[in-house]
Amino acid sequence: MAVDLQTHVVLDNLSAPKTHEVERWLRRHPRFHFHFIPTSSSWVNMVESWLSQLEKKALMRGGFRSVPELKQAILDYVAVSNGRAGPWVWTKDAQEIMRKIRKLRERPQAPTVDLETGRIKAFPSATHH
């Protein structure tokens, strides 16, 4: 990578390295820029899902002998994935989603268990809204 090339790294707040060592390293390497997104950003879920599929379908079983070979496997997967791409279509309307949320909230919850003794501590009551 060219020494003068600016590198931008997108991190979610949950996994972001925030130690003093990292901060010092970033000050010594000003071409690297960290950008923090809010925890649980919805688009990140889609990216993580796509990366998971990349790993499972293209990388996990591969024994790559070189970086160019790994890069080609990734590019091949991207080409196949892009060839099958289409718009996201919601399968449920807002009313159906809200109905499902209400139903889930009304379900009895599992009892609380003391992890040391294995005994049941409490049975939460179902909440009705």
XYZ file of N, CA and C in Angstrom:
387
model
N 0.844 -1.165 0.000
C 0.000 0.000 0.000
C 0.894 1.234 0.000
N 0.535 2.189 -0.826
C 1.326 3.416 -0.920
C 1.333 4.151 0.412
N 2.495 4.666 0.786
C 2.666 5.332 2.081
C 1.788 6.568 2.212
N 1.522 7.253 1.099
C 0.719 8.474 1.170
C -0.785 8.220 0.999
N -1.173 6.981 0.828
C -2.578 6.630 0.650
C -3.339 6.760 1.966
N -4.452 7.487 1.943
C -5.287 7.635 3.133
C -6.126 6.366 3.295
N -6.198 5.854 4.509
C -6.953 4.641 4.786
C -8.033 4.957 5.807
N -9.281 4.695 5.427
C -10.421 4.957 6.300
C -10.986 3.620 6.765
N -11.110 3.468 8.072
C -11.594 2.232 8.676
C -12.914 2.529 9.371
N -13.971 1.789 8.997
C -15.288 1.971 9.606
C -15.462 0.904 10.674
N -15.762 1.348 11.893
C -15.905 0.437 13.031
C -17.210 0.725 13.759
N -17.826 -0.339 14.286
C -18.971 -0.061 15.151
C -18.442 0.195 16.554
N -19.185 0.941 17.328
C -18.720 1.334 18.657
C -18.475 0.149 19.573
N -19.210 -0.944 19.363
C -19.088 -2.092 20.246
C -17.720 -2.757 20.139
N -17.207 -2.873 18.914
C -15.936 -3.584 18.729
C -14.755 -2.642 18.521
N -14.992 -1.368 18.652
C -13.938 -0.404 18.358
C -12.800 -0.468 19.366
N -11.562 -0.522 18.863
C -10.412 -0.489 19.772
C -10.237 0.923 20.325
N -10.351 1.071 21.620
C -10.314 2.409 22.212
C -9.227 2.542 23.275
N -8.206 1.747 23.183
C -7.152 1.801 24.189
C -6.195 2.948 23.893
N -5.427 3.324 24.904
C -4.431 4.383 24.724
C -3.380 3.974 23.699
N -3.049 2.673 23.652
C -2.061 2.201 22.682
C -2.548 2.443 21.256
N -3.830 2.174 21.022
C -4.395 2.394 19.686
C -4.395 3.878 19.355
N -4.784 4.699 20.312
C -4.786 6.153 20.090
C -3.384 6.665 19.760
N -2.379 6.175 20.484
C -0.993 6.583 20.202
C -0.573 6.132 18.802
N -0.928 4.899 18.459
C -0.576 4.377 17.141
C -1.206 5.234 16.050
N -2.463 5.607 16.220
C -3.140 6.437 15.222
C -2.484 7.811 15.090
N -2.024 8.366 16.194
C -1.332 9.664 16.126
C -0.012 9.539 15.354
N 0.669 8.400 15.506
C 1.936 8.181 14.793
C 1.718 7.832 13.318
N 0.497 7.419 12.967
C 0.175 7.010 11.592
C -1.039 7.816 11.108
N -0.842 9.091 10.805
C -1.964 9.984 10.511
C -2.733 9.671 9.226
N -2.227 8.766 8.406
C -2.974 8.439 7.193
C -4.146 7.497 7.470
N -4.186 6.929 8.679
C -5.285 6.046 9.066
C -6.344 6.844 9.804
N -7.578 6.670 9.402
C -8.697 7.414 9.989
C -9.773 6.423 10.419
N -10.130 6.454 11.692
C -11.196 5.595 12.199
C -12.500 6.377 12.192
N -13.543 5.745 11.705
C -14.885 6.330 11.699
C -15.782 5.379 12.487
N -16.421 5.891 13.518
C -17.255 5.067 14.385
C -18.723 5.269 14.041
N -19.422 4.164 13.873
C -20.854 4.242 13.592
C -21.623 3.877 14.853
N -22.872 4.284 14.940
C -23.664 3.919 16.117
C -23.808 2.402 16.227
N -23.828 1.918 17.446
C -24.038 0.494 17.686
C -25.387 0.090 17.098
N -25.432 -1.081 16.500
C -26.654 -1.647 15.909
C -27.177 -0.845 14.729
N -26.308 -0.266 13.950
C -26.755 0.402 12.726
C -27.305 -0.654 11.779
N -28.477 -0.406 11.248
C -29.165 -1.436 10.465
C -28.383 -1.865 9.229
N -27.696 -0.935 8.556
C -26.973 -1.324 7.348
C -25.792 -2.224 7.669
N -25.268 -2.112 8.879
C -24.145 -2.962 9.271
C -24.593 -4.420 9.321
N -25.820 -4.658 9.764
C -26.337 -6.026 9.810
C -26.305 -6.657 8.421
N -26.667 -5.887 7.403
C -26.648 -6.408 6.038
C -25.210 -6.689 5.588
N -24.299 -5.802 5.924
C -22.893 -5.991 5.557
C -22.336 -7.225 6.258
N -22.627 -7.355 7.559
C -22.134 -8.513 8.303
C -22.698 -9.809 7.738
N -23.955 -9.793 7.344
C -24.567 -10.974 6.737
C -23.860 -11.328 5.430
N -23.592 -10.323 4.609
C -22.918 -10.556 3.335
C -21.505 -11.090 3.563
N -20.780 -10.501 4.514
C -19.420 -10.970 4.808
C -19.430 -12.398 5.342
N -20.453 -12.733 6.122
C -20.579 -14.095 6.632
C -20.761 -15.083 5.478
N -21.600 -14.711 4.511
C -21.797 -15.571 3.341
C -20.512 -15.689 2.524
N -19.792 -14.597 2.376
C -18.501 -14.630 1.676
C -17.574 -15.638 2.343
N -17.497 -15.556 3.664
C -16.616 -16.464 4.397
C -17.045 -17.914 4.213
N -18.341 -18.189 4.380
C -18.837 -19.566 4.298
C -18.730 -20.147 2.896
N -19.053 -19.346 1.891
C -19.157 -19.878 0.535
C -17.876 -19.775 -0.288
N -16.978 -18.863 0.074
C -15.805 -18.664 -0.780
C -14.469 -18.827 -0.070
N -14.439 -18.609 1.227
C -13.137 -18.564 1.895
C -12.871 -19.724 2.837
N -13.893 -20.220 3.509
C -13.697 -21.178 4.589
C -12.962 -22.441 4.148
N -13.323 -22.972 3.015
C -12.730 -24.243 2.590
C -11.500 -24.057 1.715
N -11.183 -22.822 1.420
C -10.069 -22.574 0.513
C -8.731 -22.630 1.210
N -7.778 -23.244 0.558
C -6.399 -23.211 1.025
C -5.652 -22.318 0.052
N -5.550 -21.067 0.378
C -4.976 -20.108 -0.559
C -3.465 -20.064 -0.404
N -2.770 -20.193 -1.520
C -1.309 -20.227 -1.499
C -0.684 -18.850 -1.587
N -1.510 -17.843 -1.906
C -0.960 -16.494 -2.050
C -2.068 -15.466 -1.860
N -1.661 -14.236 -1.626
C -2.630 -13.140 -1.503
C -3.381 -12.946 -2.821
N -2.702 -12.974 -3.978
C -3.452 -12.833 -5.236
C -4.521 -13.923 -5.417
N -4.220 -15.137 -4.982
C -5.195 -16.223 -5.082
C -6.404 -15.950 -4.179
N -6.153 -15.481 -2.966
C -7.232 -15.111 -2.045
C -8.055 -13.970 -2.636
N -7.362 -12.965 -3.155
C -8.041 -11.812 -3.757
C -8.939 -12.261 -4.906
N -8.460 -13.178 -5.726
C -9.251 -13.656 -6.858
C -10.490 -14.409 -6.380
N -10.356 -15.192 -5.317
C -11.518 -15.901 -4.765
C -12.577 -14.909 -4.289
N -12.127 -13.830 -3.658
C -13.063 -12.796 -3.189
C -13.727 -12.117 -4.382
N -12.941 -11.739 -5.381
C -13.499 -11.076 -6.565
C -14.480 -11.983 -7.310
N -14.179 -13.279 -7.386
C -15.095 -14.230 -8.029
C -16.419 -14.289 -7.277
N -16.341 -14.334 -5.941
C -17.570 -14.368 -5.144
C -18.371 -13.080 -5.333
N -17.688 -11.936 -5.350
C -18.368 -10.648 -5.543
C -19.088 -10.645 -6.893
N -18.436 -11.153 -7.930
C -19.056 -11.181 -9.260
C -20.317 -12.046 -9.258
N -20.249 -13.214 -8.645
C -21.420 -14.095 -8.569
C -22.521 -13.437 -7.741
N -22.139 -12.876 -6.605
C -23.104 -12.221 -5.717
C -23.780 -11.047 -6.420
N -23.008 -10.230 -7.100
C -23.571 -9.086 -7.818
C -24.464 -9.527 -8.976
N -24.142 -10.663 -9.573
C -24.962 -11.188 -10.665
C -26.341 -11.621 -10.208
N -26.468 -11.955 -8.942
C -27.755 -12.380 -8.376
C -28.427 -11.272 -7.573
N -27.840 -10.101 -7.551
C -28.356 -9.015 -6.709
C -29.713 -8.535 -7.201
N -30.501 -8.066 -6.266
C -31.806 -7.505 -6.592
C -32.243 -6.593 -5.474
N -33.317 -5.881 -5.686
C -33.787 -4.976 -4.633
C -34.312 -5.761 -3.440
N -34.166 -5.158 -2.267
C -34.699 -5.761 -1.051
C -36.207 -5.578 -1.075
N -36.930 -6.663 -0.882
C -38.385 -6.596 -0.878
C -38.882 -7.049 0.484
N -39.587 -6.156 1.173
C -40.170 -6.518 2.462
C -41.278 -7.524 2.216
N -41.316 -8.565 3.023
C -42.339 -9.593 2.838
C -43.548 -9.361 3.729
N -43.450 -8.458 4.664
C -44.566 -8.159 5.554
C -44.775 -6.651 5.590
N -46.035 -6.257 5.734
C -46.284 -4.826 5.860
C -46.132 -4.414 7.325
N -46.160 -3.113 7.571
C -45.922 -2.584 8.925
C -46.912 -3.142 9.938
N -48.179 -3.304 9.555
C -49.180 -3.835 10.493
C -48.846 -5.262 10.922
N -48.402 -6.088 9.970
C -48.032 -7.466 10.308
C -46.828 -7.497 11.245
N -45.867 -6.629 10.999
C -44.674 -6.574 11.849
C -45.048 -6.148 13.262
N -45.877 -5.112 13.390
C -46.297 -4.639 14.717
C -47.118 -5.701 15.444
N -47.960 -6.433 14.721
C -48.741 -7.520 15.322
C -47.802 -8.592 15.891
N -46.772 -8.927 15.143
C -45.792 -9.931 15.587
C -45.047 -9.444 16.834
N -44.668 -8.172 16.866
C -43.972 -7.613 18.030
C -44.862 -7.691 19.262
N -46.143 -7.310 19.115
C -47.075 -7.387 20.259
C -47.212 -8.821 20.755
N -47.306 -9.759 19.828
C -47.446 -11.171 20.198
C -46.209 -11.659 20.956
N -45.031 -11.269 20.499
C -43.798 -11.672 21.178
C -43.704 -11.075 22.575
N -44.155 -9.835 22.733
C -44.121 -9.192 24.050
C -45.068 -9.859 25.038
N -46.135 -10.456 24.546
C -47.119 -11.095 25.417
C -46.712 -12.501 25.828
N -45.740 -13.058 25.163
C -45.290 -14.417 25.479
C -44.624 -14.471 26.836
N -44.900 -15.515 27.610
C -44.189 -15.655 28.894
C -42.693 -15.797 28.646
N -41.922 -15.192 29.513
C -40.474 -15.274 29.383
C -39.945 -16.454 30.181
N -38.749 -16.869 29.838
C -38.109 -17.979 30.547
C -37.767 -17.552 31.968
N -37.761 -18.485 32.897
C -37.396 -18.142 34.271
C -35.929 -17.740 34.370
N -35.617 -16.951 35.386
C -34.239 -16.566 35.657
C -33.580 -17.695 36.438
N -32.372 -18.061 36.036
C -31.670 -19.169 36.685
C -30.379 -18.651 37.307
N -30.110 -19.060 38.549
C -28.850 -18.735 39.216
C -27.777 -19.615 38.584
N -26.797 -19.010 37.937
C -25.787 -19.775 37.207
C -24.864 -20.576 38.116
N -24.709 -20.150 39.360
C -23.836 -20.886 40.281
C -24.510 -22.136 40.828
N -25.780 -22.011 41.207
C -26.471 -23.147 41.828
C -27.319 -23.930 40.841
N -27.686 -23.292 39.730
C -28.565 -23.943 38.774
C -30.025 -23.886 39.185
N -30.337 -23.179 40.265
C -31.714 -23.102 40.757
C -32.463 -21.942 40.113
N -33.750 -22.130 39.980
C -34.603 -21.088 39.426
C -34.768 -19.987 40.458
N -34.498 -18.739 40.041
C -34.609 -17.599 40.956
C -35.977 -16.944 40.869
N -36.503 -16.796 39.675
C -37.781 -16.096 39.534
C -38.424 -16.438 38.205
N -39.735 -16.385 38.195
C -40.496 -16.520 36.964
C -41.021 -15.145 36.602
N -40.503 -14.521 35.551
C -41.032 -13.209 35.171
C -42.477 -13.344 34.701
N -43.283 -12.368 35.011
C -44.664 -12.401 34.538
C -44.705 -11.840 33.130
N -45.673 -12.295 32.357
C -45.818 -11.787 31.000
C -46.292 -10.346 31.062
N -45.781 -9.542 30.167
C -46.212 -8.147 30.125
C -47.212 -7.979 28.998
N -48.282 -7.278 29.276
C -49.310 -7.024 28.263
C -49.378 -5.537 28.012
N -49.296 -5.185 26.746
C -49.340 -3.760 26.382
C -50.577 -3.469 25.578
